[in-house]
């Protein structure tokens, strides 16, 4: 608005000046060489002079600016070629053409060396070629510029990780975090380093900065802070009990379902004789995810309790999640400690058809402790080797025997989960290891032996009839047929001993045992015949036994050599002996 008003004022002043000059009397005479210009109106002549001066000024100014325009045009053409090379180079990197990317990077360096994208293209083409030194030089050049400093630091961080130099990587990440607190990759790297060296205060400050910068939401912030506080509480449990207790309680408020925090907080409450509060802490975490550590903490929530009291308490906890395997395992563990083997068996019975490793090991312990049956215990132990895996603490494919706050593979916070490892998940293939006959024999149902006590007589005075106990029928084991050897004679050539003549049975049978004595049970067979292998039929014994030749007889063996593979297919053809065989062999 002000510019418009000033422009109007200038026009008004120019018109007033021109009117005043036109009103002045006199003549305007212009002498230039042989030319003479005379005007009664000086205004016209003055305007002509001004127009000529302006045209001359424009011409001179255009001539003066011609070199600048030429230089600017050349620079724009070079920059256009450089931008085209950068575009083509990035496309070549995208589809993995390293030679084309390197050629376009050289063109971009010559024509647009100061362009940040040219430096990026040079670094990425060097990375694609595997030239780490060239990539580091390009990223250092980018880190020295203000506009590409953060990008250069990121590239140097990646190269340090590839070179397996964690110290340099952390130093670069810390510098990038100072420059840009909202950088997610830098905060992630520094957070993992702080957790690795146990700097929980530094890790907590990074989490606070991430929440303030808006990198994480409030729920994630509460969970991650609870994880870090739990890690600090576990580390200082035996060093600084007060700090450990305060950290565990704060972690429980932030993440009530975090299993290590609940276990540690319940332990501190139990030591402070706050039994009810400790039980509520464990119950809340158990409803979210049952865990053996929670069951152990719940059973020992009151110090000095007997094993049977712990069993009752564990049964109460397991009843909150009926049918869950962790509840059954907890009951079985407490029942074994309390020598309640029937309860332990009843708890594990739904899971013995397809047991996990912990189920099989508990069954082995029951057999060994209750009956001292080392055979069945060993069978259950062998079954545990090929049984399904139980859930463990797993993070990024890494299996740990304890909970950790950070994954050792990727450095991710709160990565460990209580789940079955990926390698133990079932597949569509069959079992790689089949159950052994020993395992099937040992895990067979037990025989119930009859009582050995003499039955009492009935009230009517009649003698009680003897109870006949039928022993378990066992199949007699037949001797296995030895494998046929090449140098062994034919089965028909083996002289059979004459079978002994059985004497006539006696006419009188022995008297039955008295009623007062009970028939002793038949002993269990030492070996059981396998039903999965078919029995080979015994070879028939020929009626006529041929004469066996002497070992030094040079004659022709009419029976031929024994071939075990040929016998399975069919009997070998006998060679013709005598003068007919000689003539047949002579003709062939």
Coordinates of C-alpha atoms in Angstrom, one line a residue:
X1 CA 0.0 0.0 0.0
X2 CA 2.8 2.4 0.9
X3 CA 4.6 1.6 -2.4
X4 CA 1.5 2.5 -4.4
X5 CA 1.2 5.8 -2.6
X6 CA 4.9 6.6 -3.2
X7 CA 4.5 5.7 -6.9
X8 CA 1.5 8.1 -7.3
X9 CA 3.4 10.9 -5.6
X10 CA 6.4 10.5 -7.9
X11 CA 4.1 10.6 -11.0
X12 CA 2.5 13.7 -9.6
X13 CA 5.8 15.4 -9.0
X14 CA 7.1 14.5 -12.6
X15 CA 3.9 15.9 -14.2
X16 CA 4.2 19.1 -12.1
X17 CA 7.9 19.5 -13.2
X18 CA 7.1 19.0 -16.9
X19 CA 4.2 21.6 -16.7
X20 CA 6.5 24.1 -15.0
X21 CA 9.2 23.6 -17.6
X22 CA 6.7 24.0 -20.5
X23 CA 5.5 27.3 -19.1
X24 CA 9.0 28.8 -19.1
X25 CA 9.7 31.3 -22.0
X26 CA 12.8 31.0 -24.2
X27 CA 14.4 28.8 -26.9
X28 CA 16.5 25.6 -26.4
X29 CA 19.5 25.4 -28.8
X30 CA 21.6 22.2 -29.2
X31 CA 24.9 22.4 -31.1
X32 CA 26.7 19.1 -31.7
X33 CA 29.4 19.2 -34.4
X34 CA 27.8 20.4 -37.5
X35 CA 24.3 19.8 -36.2
X36 CA 22.2 22.5 -34.7
X37 CA 18.9 21.9 -33.1
X38 CA 16.6 24.8 -32.1
X39 CA 13.2 24.3 -30.4
X40 CA 10.7 26.8 -29.2
X41 CA 9.5 24.1 -26.8
X42 CA 12.5 23.0 -24.6
X43 CA 10.4 20.2 -23.2
X44 CA 10.5 18.1 -26.4
X45 CA 14.2 18.4 -26.9
X46 CA 14.9 17.5 -23.3
X47 CA 12.7 14.4 -23.6
X48 CA 14.5 13.4 -26.8
X49 CA 17.8 13.7 -25.0
X50 CA 16.6 11.6 -22.1
X51 CA 15.3 8.8 -24.4
X52 CA 18.6 8.7 -26.2
X53 CA 20.5 8.5 -23.0
X54 CA 18.3 5.7 -21.7
X55 CA 18.7 3.6 -24.9
X56 CA 22.5 4.1 -24.8
X57 CA 22.5 3.0 -21.1
X58 CA 20.6 -0.1 -21.8
X59 CA 22.9 -1.1 -24.7
X60 CA 26.0 -0.5 -22.6
X61 CA 24.5 -2.5 -19.7
X62 CA 23.6 -5.4 -21.9
X63 CA 27.2 -5.5 -23.3
X64 CA 28.6 -5.3 -19.8
X65 CA 26.5 -8.3 -18.6
X66 CA 27.1 -10.6 -21.6
X67 CA 30.2 -12.4 -19.9
X68 CA 28.1 -13.0 -16.8
X69 CA 25.3 -14.5 -18.7
X70 CA 27.7 -16.8 -20.5
X71 CA 29.2 -18.0 -17.2
X72 CA 25.8 -18.5 -15.7
X73 CA 24.6 -20.5 -18.7
X74 CA 27.6 -22.8 -18.6
X75 CA 27.1 -23.3 -14.8
X76 CA 23.5 -24.1 -15.2
X77 CA 24.3 -26.6 -18.0
X78 CA 26.9 -28.3 -15.8
X79 CA 24.5 -28.4 -12.9
X80 CA 21.8 -29.9 -15.1
X81 CA 24.2 -32.6 -16.3
X82 CA 25.2 -33.2 -12.7
X83 CA 21.6 -33.5 -11.5
X84 CA 20.9 -35.9 -14.3
X85 CA 23.9 -38.0 -13.4
X86 CA 22.8 -38.1 -9.8
X87 CA 19.3 -39.2 -10.7
X88 CA 20.6 -42.0 -13.0
X89 CA 23.1 -43.0 -10.4
X90 CA 20.5 -43.3 -7.6
X91 CA 18.4 -45.4 -10.0
X92 CA 21.4 -47.6 -10.8
X93 CA 21.9 -48.1 -7.1
X94 CA 18.3 -49.0 -6.7
X95 CA 18.5 -51.9 -9.1
X96 CA 22.0 -52.9 -8.1
X97 CA 24.1 -51.9 -11.1
X98 CA 27.4 -51.0 -9.4
X99 CA 29.4 -50.1 -12.6
X100 CA 26.7 -47.7 -13.8
X101 CA 26.4 -46.2 -10.3
X102 CA 30.2 -45.6 -10.2
X103 CA 30.2 -44.0 -13.6
X104 CA 27.4 -41.7 -12.8
X105 CA 29.0 -40.8 -9.5
X106 CA 32.2 -39.7 -11.3
X107 CA 30.1 -37.5 -13.7
X108 CA 28.2 -36.0 -10.7
X109 CA 31.5 -35.3 -8.9
X110 CA 32.8 -33.4 -11.9
X111 CA 29.7 -31.4 -12.7
X112 CA 28.0 -31.1 -9.3
X113 CA 30.7 -31.7 -6.7
X114 CA 29.2 -29.4 -4.2
X115 CA 25.8 -31.0 -4.3
X116 CA 24.9 -33.0 -1.1
X117 CA 23.3 -35.7 -3.3
X118 CA 26.5 -36.1 -5.3
X119 CA 28.3 -36.9 -2.0
X120 CA 25.6 -39.4 -1.1
X121 CA 25.7 -41.0 -4.5
X122 CA 29.5 -41.4 -4.2
X123 CA 29.2 -43.0 -0.7
X124 CA 26.4 -45.4 -1.7
X125 CA 28.2 -46.5 -4.9
X126 CA 31.3 -47.2 -2.8
X127 CA 29.2 -49.2 -0.4
X128 CA 27.7 -51.1 -3.3
X129 CA 31.2 -51.9 -4.6
X130 CA 32.4 -53.0 -1.2
X131 CA 34.9 -50.1 -1.0
X132 CA 34.6 -49.2 2.7
X133 CA 37.5 -46.7 2.6
X134 CA 35.9 -44.8 -0.2
X135 CA 32.5 -44.8 1.6
X136 CA 34.1 -43.6 4.9
X137 CA 35.9 -40.7 3.0
X138 CA 32.6 -39.7 1.4
X139 CA 30.7 -39.8 4.8
X140 CA 33.5 -37.8 6.5
X141 CA 33.2 -35.2 3.8
X142 CA 29.4 -35.1 4.4
X143 CA 30.0 -34.9 8.2
X144 CA 32.2 -31.8 7.7
X145 CA 29.3 -29.9 6.1
X146 CA 26.6 -28.3 8.2
X147 CA 23.7 -29.3 5.9
X148 CA 24.8 -33.0 5.7
X149 CA 26.4 -33.5 9.1
X150 CA 23.8 -35.8 10.5
X151 CA 23.6 -37.9 7.3
X152 CA 27.4 -38.3 7.4
X153 CA 27.4 -39.4 11.0
X154 CA 24.7 -41.9 10.2
X155 CA 26.8 -43.3 7.4
X156 CA 29.9 -43.4 9.6
X157 CA 27.9 -45.2 12.3
X158 CA 26.8 -47.9 9.8
X159 CA 30.4 -48.4 8.6
X160 CA 31.6 -48.7 12.2
X161 CA 29.0 -51.4 12.8
X162 CA 30.0 -53.2 9.7
X163 CA 33.7 -53.1 10.8
X164 CA 32.6 -54.5 14.2
X165 CA 33.9 -51.4 16.1
X166 CA 31.3 -50.8 18.8
X167 CA 33.4 -48.1 20.5
X168 CA 33.5 -45.9 17.4
X169 CA 29.9 -46.6 16.7
X170 CA 28.8 -45.5 20.1
X171 CA 30.9 -42.4 20.0
X172 CA 29.4 -41.4 16.6
X173 CA 25.9 -42.1 18.0
X174 CA 26.5 -39.9 21.1
X175 CA 27.7 -37.0 18.9
X176 CA 24.7 -37.4 16.6
X177 CA 22.4 -37.5 19.7
X178 CA 23.9 -34.2 21.0
X179 CA 23.3 -32.6 17.6
X180 CA 19.8 -34.0 17.2
X181 CA 18.1 -35.3 20.4
X182 CA 15.2 -36.5 18.3
X183 CA 17.3 -38.9 16.2
X184 CA 15.8 -42.3 16.8
X185 CA 18.8 -44.4 15.5
X186 CA 21.2 -42.5 17.7
X187 CA 19.1 -42.8 20.8
X188 CA 18.5 -46.5 20.1
X189 CA 22.3 -47.1 19.8
X190 CA 23.2 -45.1 22.9
X191 CA 20.4 -46.8 24.9
X192 CA 21.7 -50.2 24.0
X193 CA 25.2 -49.2 25.0
X194 CA 24.1 -47.8 28.3
X195 CA 22.2 -51.0 29.1
X196 CA 25.2 -53.1 28.1
X197 CA 27.5 -51.4 30.5
X198 CA 24.9 -51.1 33.3
X199 CA 24.4 -47.3 33.1
X200 CA 20.7 -47.4 34.1
X201 CA 20.7 -43.6 34.9
X202 CA 21.8 -42.7 31.4
X203 CA 19.3 -45.2 29.9
X204 CA 16.5 -43.7 31.9
X205 CA 17.4 -40.2 30.8
X206 CA 17.4 -41.3 27.1
X207 CA 13.9 -42.8 27.6
X208 CA 12.8 -39.5 29.1
X209 CA 14.2 -37.6 26.1
X210 CA 12.5 -39.9 23.7
X211 CA 9.2 -39.4 25.4
X212 CA 9.7 -35.6 25.4
X213 CA 10.7 -35.6 21.7
X214 CA 7.5 -37.6 20.8
X215 CA 9.4 -40.6 19.6
X216 CA 7.4 -43.0 21.8
X217 CA 3.9 -42.8 23.2
X218 CA 3.0 -42.8 26.9
X219 CA 2.2 -46.6 27.2
X220 CA 5.6 -47.5 25.6
X221 CA 7.4 -45.1 27.8
X222 CA 5.9 -46.6 30.9
X223 CA 6.7 -50.1 29.8
X224 CA 10.3 -49.3 28.9
X225 CA 10.9 -47.3 32.0
X226 CA 9.5 -50.2 34.1
X227 CA 11.9 -52.6 32.2
X228 CA 14.9 -50.4 33.0
X229 CA 13.9 -50.0 36.6
X230 CA 13.5 -53.8 36.9
X231 CA 17.0 -54.4 35.5
X232 CA 18.4 -51.9 38.0
X233 CA 16.6 -53.6 40.8
X234 CA 17.9 -57.0 39.9
X235 CA 21.5 -55.7 39.6
X236 CA 21.4 -54.0 43.0
X237 CA 19.5 -56.7 44.8
X238 CA 22.5 -57.9 46.8
X239 CA 24.4 -54.6 46.8
X240 CA 21.9 -51.9 47.7
X241 CA 18.7 -53.4 49.0
X242 CA 17.0 -50.0 49.5
X243 CA 17.6 -48.9 45.9
X244 CA 16.6 -52.3 44.6
X245 CA 13.3 -52.2 46.6
X246 CA 12.5 -48.7 45.5
X247 CA 13.2 -49.5 41.8
X248 CA 11.2 -52.7 42.0
X249 CA 8.2 -51.0 43.5
X250 CA 8.3 -48.2 40.9
X251 CA 8.7 -50.7 38.1
X252 CA 5.6 -52.6 39.4
X253 CA 3.5 -49.4 39.3
X254 CA 4.6 -48.8 35.7
X255 CA 4.4 -52.4 34.4
X256 CA 2.2 -54.6 36.7
X257 CA 2.4 -57.6 34.4
X258 CA 6.2 -57.6 34.0
X259 CA 7.1 -61.0 35.5
X260 CA 10.6 -60.2 36.9
X261 CA 9.3 -57.0 38.5
X262 CA 6.3 -58.9 40.1
X263 CA 8.6 -61.7 41.4
X264 CA 11.1 -59.3 42.9
X265 CA 8.4 -57.0 44.4
X266 CA 6.6 -60.0 45.9
X267 CA 9.9 -61.1 47.4
X268 CA 10.5 -57.8 49.1
X269 CA 6.9 -57.7 50.4
X270 CA 7.2 -61.2 51.8
X271 CA 10.4 -60.2 53.6
X272 CA 8.5 -57.3 55.1
X273 CA 5.8 -59.7 56.2
X274 CA 3.2 -58.2 53.8
X275 CA 1.9 -61.6 52.8
X276 CA -1.5 -60.4 51.4
X277 CA 0.1 -57.7 49.3
X278 CA 2.7 -60.1 47.9
X279 CA 0.0 -62.6 47.0
X280 CA -2.0 -59.9 45.2
X281 CA 1.1 -58.9 43.2
X282 CA 1.8 -62.4 42.1
X283 CA -1.9 -63.1 41.3
X284 CA -2.2 -60.1 39.0
X285 CA 0.9 -61.1 37.0
X286 CA -0.2 -64.8 36.9
X287 CA -3.6 -63.9 35.4
X288 CA -1.7 -62.0 32.6
X289 CA 0.8 -64.8 31.9
X290 CA 1.4 -67.9 34.1
X291 CA 5.1 -68.4 34.8
X292 CA 7.1 -70.9 37.0
X293 CA 8.9 -68.0 38.8
X294 CA 5.5 -66.6 39.8
X295 CA 4.4 -70.0 41.1
X296 CA 7.6 -70.4 43.1
X297 CA 7.3 -66.9 44.6
X298 CA 3.7 -67.6 45.5
X299 CA 4.5 -70.9 47.2
X300 CA 7.3 -69.2 49.3
X301 CA 5.3 -66.0 50.0
X302 CA 5.2 -67.0 53.7
X303 CA 8.6 -67.9 55.0
X304 CA 8.8 -71.1 57.1
X305 CA 5.8 -72.9 55.7
X306 CA 5.8 -76.6 55.4
X307 CA 5.7 -78.4 52.1
X308 CA 2.0 -79.3 52.4
X309 CA 1.1 -75.7 53.1
X310 CA 3.0 -74.6 50.0
X311 CA 1.1 -77.3 48.0
X312 CA -2.3 -75.9 49.2
X313 CA -1.2 -72.4 48.2
X314 CA 0.0 -73.4 44.8
X315 CA -3.3 -75.3 44.2
X316 CA -5.1 -72.0 44.9
X317 CA -3.0 -70.1 42.4
X318 CA -3.4 -72.8 39.7
X319 CA -7.2 -72.7 40.1
X320 CA -7.2 -69.2 38.8
X321 CA -6.1 -70.4 35.4
X322 CA -7.7 -73.9 35.0
X323 CA -6.2 -76.2 32.4
X324 CA -3.0 -74.3 32.0
X325 CA 0.1 -76.4 31.9
X326 CA 2.1 -74.0 34.2
X327 CA -0.5 -74.5 36.9
X328 CA -0.2 -78.3 36.5
X329 CA 3.6 -78.2 36.6
X330 CA 3.5 -76.0 39.7
X331 CA 1.2 -78.4 41.5
X332 CA 3.3 -81.4 40.5
X333 CA 6.5 -79.7 41.8
X334 CA 4.9 -78.8 45.1
X335 CA 3.3 -82.2 45.5
X336 CA 6.6 -84.0 44.9
X337 CA 8.2 -81.8 47.6
X338 CA 5.3 -82.7 49.9
X339 CA 5.5 -86.5 49.0
X340 CA 2.0 -86.3 47.6
X341 CA 2.8 -88.4 44.5
X342 CA -0.8 -89.2 43.7
X343 CA -1.6 -85.5 43.3
X344 CA 1.5 -85.0 41.2
X345 CA 0.5 -87.8 38.9
X346 CA -3.1 -86.5 38.7
X347 CA -1.9 -83.0 37.8
X348 CA 0.5 -84.2 35.0
X349 CA -1.9 -86.9 33.6
X350 CA -3.6 -84.6 31.0
X351 CA -0.2 -83.8 29.5
X352 CA 1.6 -87.2 29.5
X353 CA 0.2 -88.2 26.1
X354 CA 2.3 -85.5 24.4
X355 CA 4.6 -84.3 27.2
X356 CA 7.0 -81.4 27.3
X357 CA 10.5 -81.7 28.6
X358 CA 9.5 -80.5 32.1
X359 CA 6.6 -82.9 32.3
X360 CA 8.8 -85.8 31.3
X361 CA 11.4 -84.9 33.9
X362 CA 8.9 -84.5 36.6
X363 CA 7.4 -87.9 35.8
X364 CA 11.0 -89.4 35.9
X365 CA 11.5 -87.8 39.4
X366 CA 8.1 -89.2 40.6
X367 CA 9.1 -92.7 39.5
X368 CA 12.5 -92.5 41.1
X369 CA 11.3 -91.0 44.3
X370 CA 8.1 -92.9 44.9
X371 CA 9.0 -96.4 43.8
X372 CA 12.7 -96.3 43.2
X373 CA 12.0 -97.6 39.7
X374 CA 15.2 -96.5 37.9
X375 CA 14.0 -98.3 34.7
X376 CA 10.8 -96.2 34.3
X377 CA 12.7 -93.1 35.5
X378 CA 15.3 -93.6 32.8
X379 CA 12.5 -94.2 30.2
X380 CA 10.9 -90.9 31.1
X381 CA 14.3 -89.2 30.9
X382 CA 14.9 -90.6 27.4
X383 CA 11.4 -89.4 26.5
X384 CA 12.3 -85.9 27.7
X385 CA 15.1 -85.8 25.2
X386 CA 12.7 -86.0 22.3
X387 CA 9.8 -84.3 24.0
X388 CA 8.4 -80.9 23.0
X389 CA 10.3 -77.8 24.3
X390 CA 8.9 -75.7 27.1
X391 CA 8.6 -71.9 26.8
X392 CA 11.8 -70.0 27.5
X393 CA 12.9 -66.4 27.5
X394 CA 13.5 -65.7 23.7
X395 CA 14.5 -62.6 21.9
X396 CA 15.3 -62.3 18.2
X397 CA 16.0 -66.1 18.0
X398 CA 18.3 -65.9 21.1
X399 CA 17.3 -68.2 24.0
X400 CA 18.3 -67.2 27.5
X401 CA 18.0 -69.0 30.8
X402 CA 17.0 -65.7 32.5
X403 CA 15.2 -62.5 31.7
X404 CA 17.2 -59.7 30.2
X405 CA 16.2 -56.1 29.6
X406 CA 17.9 -55.8 26.1
X407 CA 18.3 -58.2 23.2
X408 CA 22.0 -59.2 22.8
X409 CA 21.4 -59.6 19.1
X410 CA 19.8 -56.2 18.1
X411 CA 20.0 -54.2 21.3
X412 CA 16.2 -53.8 21.3
X413 CA 14.7 -52.9 24.7
X414 CA 12.1 -55.2 26.2
X415 CA 12.7 -57.8 23.5
X416 CA 12.6 -61.0 25.6
X417 CA 9.3 -62.8 25.7
X418 CA 8.2 -66.0 27.5
X419 CA 7.4 -68.2 24.5
X420 CA 8.4 -71.5 22.8
X421 CA 11.5 -71.1 20.6
X422 CA 11.1 -71.0 16.9
X423 CA 13.2 -74.1 16.4
X424 CA 10.9 -76.2 18.7
X425 CA 7.6 -75.3 16.9
X426 CA 5.8 -78.3 15.3
X427 CA 6.0 -78.8 11.6
X428 CA 4.1 -80.9 9.0
X429 CA 6.9 -83.5 9.0
X430 CA 6.8 -86.6 11.1
X431 CA 8.8 -87.1 14.3
X432 CA 12.5 -87.2 13.6
X433 CA 13.1 -89.6 16.5
X434 CA 10.8 -92.6 17.0
X435 CA 10.1 -94.0 20.4
X436 CA 12.4 -96.8 21.4
X437 CA 11.1 -100.3 22.4
X438 CA 12.8 -99.8 25.8
X439 CA 10.7 -96.7 26.4
X440 CA 7.5 -98.4 25.4
X441 CA 8.3 -101.4 27.6
X442 CA 9.2 -99.3 30.6
X443 CA 6.2 -97.0 30.3
X444 CA 3.7 -99.8 29.9
X445 CA 0.9 -99.9 32.6
X446 CA 1.9 -101.6 35.8
X447 CA 0.6 -105.1 36.6
X448 CA -1.6 -105.2 39.7
X449 CA -0.4 -108.0 41.9
X450 CA -3.0 -109.9 44.0
X451 CA -2.8 -109.5 47.8
X452 CA -0.7 -112.2 49.4
X453 CA -2.7 -112.3 52.7
X454 CA -4.8 -115.3 53.4
X455 CA -8.5 -114.6 52.9
X456 CA -10.5 -114.8 56.1
X457 CA -13.2 -117.5 56.4
X458 CA -16.9 -116.4 56.0
X459 CA -19.2 -116.3 58.9
X460 CA -21.3 -119.4 57.9
X461 CA -18.3 -121.6 58.6
X462 CA -17.8 -122.8 55.0
X463 CA -14.2 -122.8 53.8
X464 CA -13.5 -120.1 51.3
X465 CA -12.7 -121.2 47.9
X466 CA -9.3 -120.5 46.6
X467 CA -9.0 -117.5 44.4
X468 CA -7.4 -118.4 41.1
X469 CA -5.1 -115.7 39.9
X470 CA -4.4 -115.9 36.2
X471 CA -0.9 -114.7 35.4
X472 CA -0.4 -112.3 32.6
X473 CA 0.0 -114.2 29.4
X474 CA 3.4 -113.7 27.9
X475 CA 4.5 -114.9 24.5
X476 CA 7.5 -117.2 24.6
X477 CA 10.5 -115.8 23.0
X478 CA 11.6 -117.9 20.0
X479 CA 15.3 -118.0 19.3
X480 CA 16.2 -115.6 16.6
X481 CA 17.4 -117.1 13.4
X482 CA 21.1 -116.3 12.9
X483 CA 22.1 -114.6 9.7
X484 CA 23.2 -116.8 6.9
X485 CA 26.9 -116.6 6.2
X486 CA 28.6 -117.2 2.9
X487 CA 30.9 -120.0 4.3
X488 CA 28.2 -121.7 6.3
X489 CA 26.6 -124.9 5.1
X490 CA 23.0 -125.0 4.1
X491 CA 20.4 -125.5 6.8
X492 CA 19.5 -128.8 5.2
X493 CA 23.1 -130.0 5.6
X494 CA 23.1 -129.6 9.3
X495 CA 22.5 -133.0 11.0
X496 CA 19.6 -132.8 13.3
X497 CA 19.7 -134.6 16.6
X498 CA 16.9 -137.1 17.1
X499 CA 14.2 -135.6 19.2
X500 CA 13.9 -137.2 22.6
X501 CA 10.9 -139.5 23.0
X502 CA 8.5 -138.1 25.5
X503 CA 7.4 -140.6 28.1
X504 CA 3.7 -141.4 28.6
X505 CA 2.0 -139.0 31.1
X506 CA 1.4 -140.5 34.5
X507 CA -2.1 -141.7 35.0
X508 CA -2.6 -139.9 38.3
X509 CA -2.5 -136.1 38.4
X510 CA -1.1 -134.3 41.4
X511 CA -3.6 -133.2 44.0
X512 CA -4.7 -129.6 43.9
X513 CA -3.0 -127.3 46.4
X514 CA -4.8 -126.7 49.7
X515 CA -7.3 -123.8 50.0
X516 CA -5.2 -122.1 52.6
X517 CA -2.3 -121.5 50.2
X518 CA -2.6 -119.0 47.4
X519 CA -1.1 -119.5 44.0
X520 CA 2.0 -117.3 43.7
X521 CA 1.8 -114.7 40.9
X522 CA 3.8 -115.4 37.8
X523 CA 7.0 -113.2 37.6
X524 CA 7.0 -110.4 35.0
X525 CA 8.9 -111.4 31.9
X526 CA 12.4 -109.9 31.6
X527 CA 12.0 -109.2 27.9
X528 CA 8.9 -108.5 25.8
X529 CA 8.6 -109.5 22.3
X530 CA 8.3 -106.7 19.7
X531 CA 5.0 -106.7 17.9
X532 CA 6.1 -104.2 15.2
X533 CA 8.5 -106.7 13.6
X534 CA 7.1 -109.7 11.7
X535 CA 8.5 -113.1 12.7
X536 CA 10.3 -115.1 10.1
X537 CA 8.9 -118.5 9.5
X538 CA 11.3 -121.3 10.5
X539 CA 12.9 -123.1 7.5
X540 CA 11.4 -126.6 7.0
X541 CA 13.7 -129.5 7.7
X542 CA 14.0 -131.8 4.7
X543 CA 13.1 -135.5 5.3
X544 CA 16.3 -136.7 3.6
X545 CA 19.6 -135.2 5.0
X546 CA 22.3 -135.2 2.3
X547 CA 25.8 -136.3 3.0
X548 CA 28.2 -133.4 3.7
X549 CA 31.4 -133.4 1.7
X550 CA 34.8 -133.2 3.3
X551 CA 36.5 -129.8 3.3
X552 CA 39.4 -131.0 1.1
X553 CA 37.1 -132.7 -1.5
X554 CA 37.9 -131.1 -4.9
X555 CA 34.6 -132.2 -6.3
X556 CA 31.8 -129.9 -7.5
X557 CA 29.5 -128.6 -4.9
X558 CA 26.0 -129.5 -6.2
X559 CA 24.3 -127.1 -3.7
X560 CA 26.1 -123.9 -4.9
X561 CA 27.1 -120.9 -2.9
X562 CA 24.7 -119.3 -0.4
X563 CA 23.5 -115.9 -1.3
X564 CA 21.4 -114.2 1.4
X565 CA 19.9 -111.7 -1.1
X566 CA 19.0 -114.4 -3.6
X567 CA 17.3 -116.4 -0.9
X568 CA 15.0 -113.6 -0.2
X569 CA 13.9 -113.4 -3.8
X570 CA 13.8 -117.2 -4.7
X571 CA 15.8 -120.4 -4.3
X572 CA 19.0 -120.5 -6.4
X573 CA 19.1 -122.8 -9.4
X574 CA 21.1 -125.9 -8.6
X575 CA 24.0 -126.8 -10.8
X576 CA 23.7 -130.1 -12.7
X577 CA 26.3 -132.6 -11.5
X578 CA 27.8 -135.7 -12.9
X579 CA 28.8 -136.3 -16.6
X580 CA 25.7 -134.3 -17.7
X581 CA 26.9 -131.2 -15.9
X582 CA 30.3 -131.7 -17.3
X583 CA 29.0 -131.9 -20.9
X584 CA 26.7 -128.8 -20.4
X585 CA 29.6 -126.8 -19.1
X586 CA 31.9 -128.0 -21.9
X587 CA 29.3 -126.9 -24.5
X588 CA 29.0 -123.5 -22.9

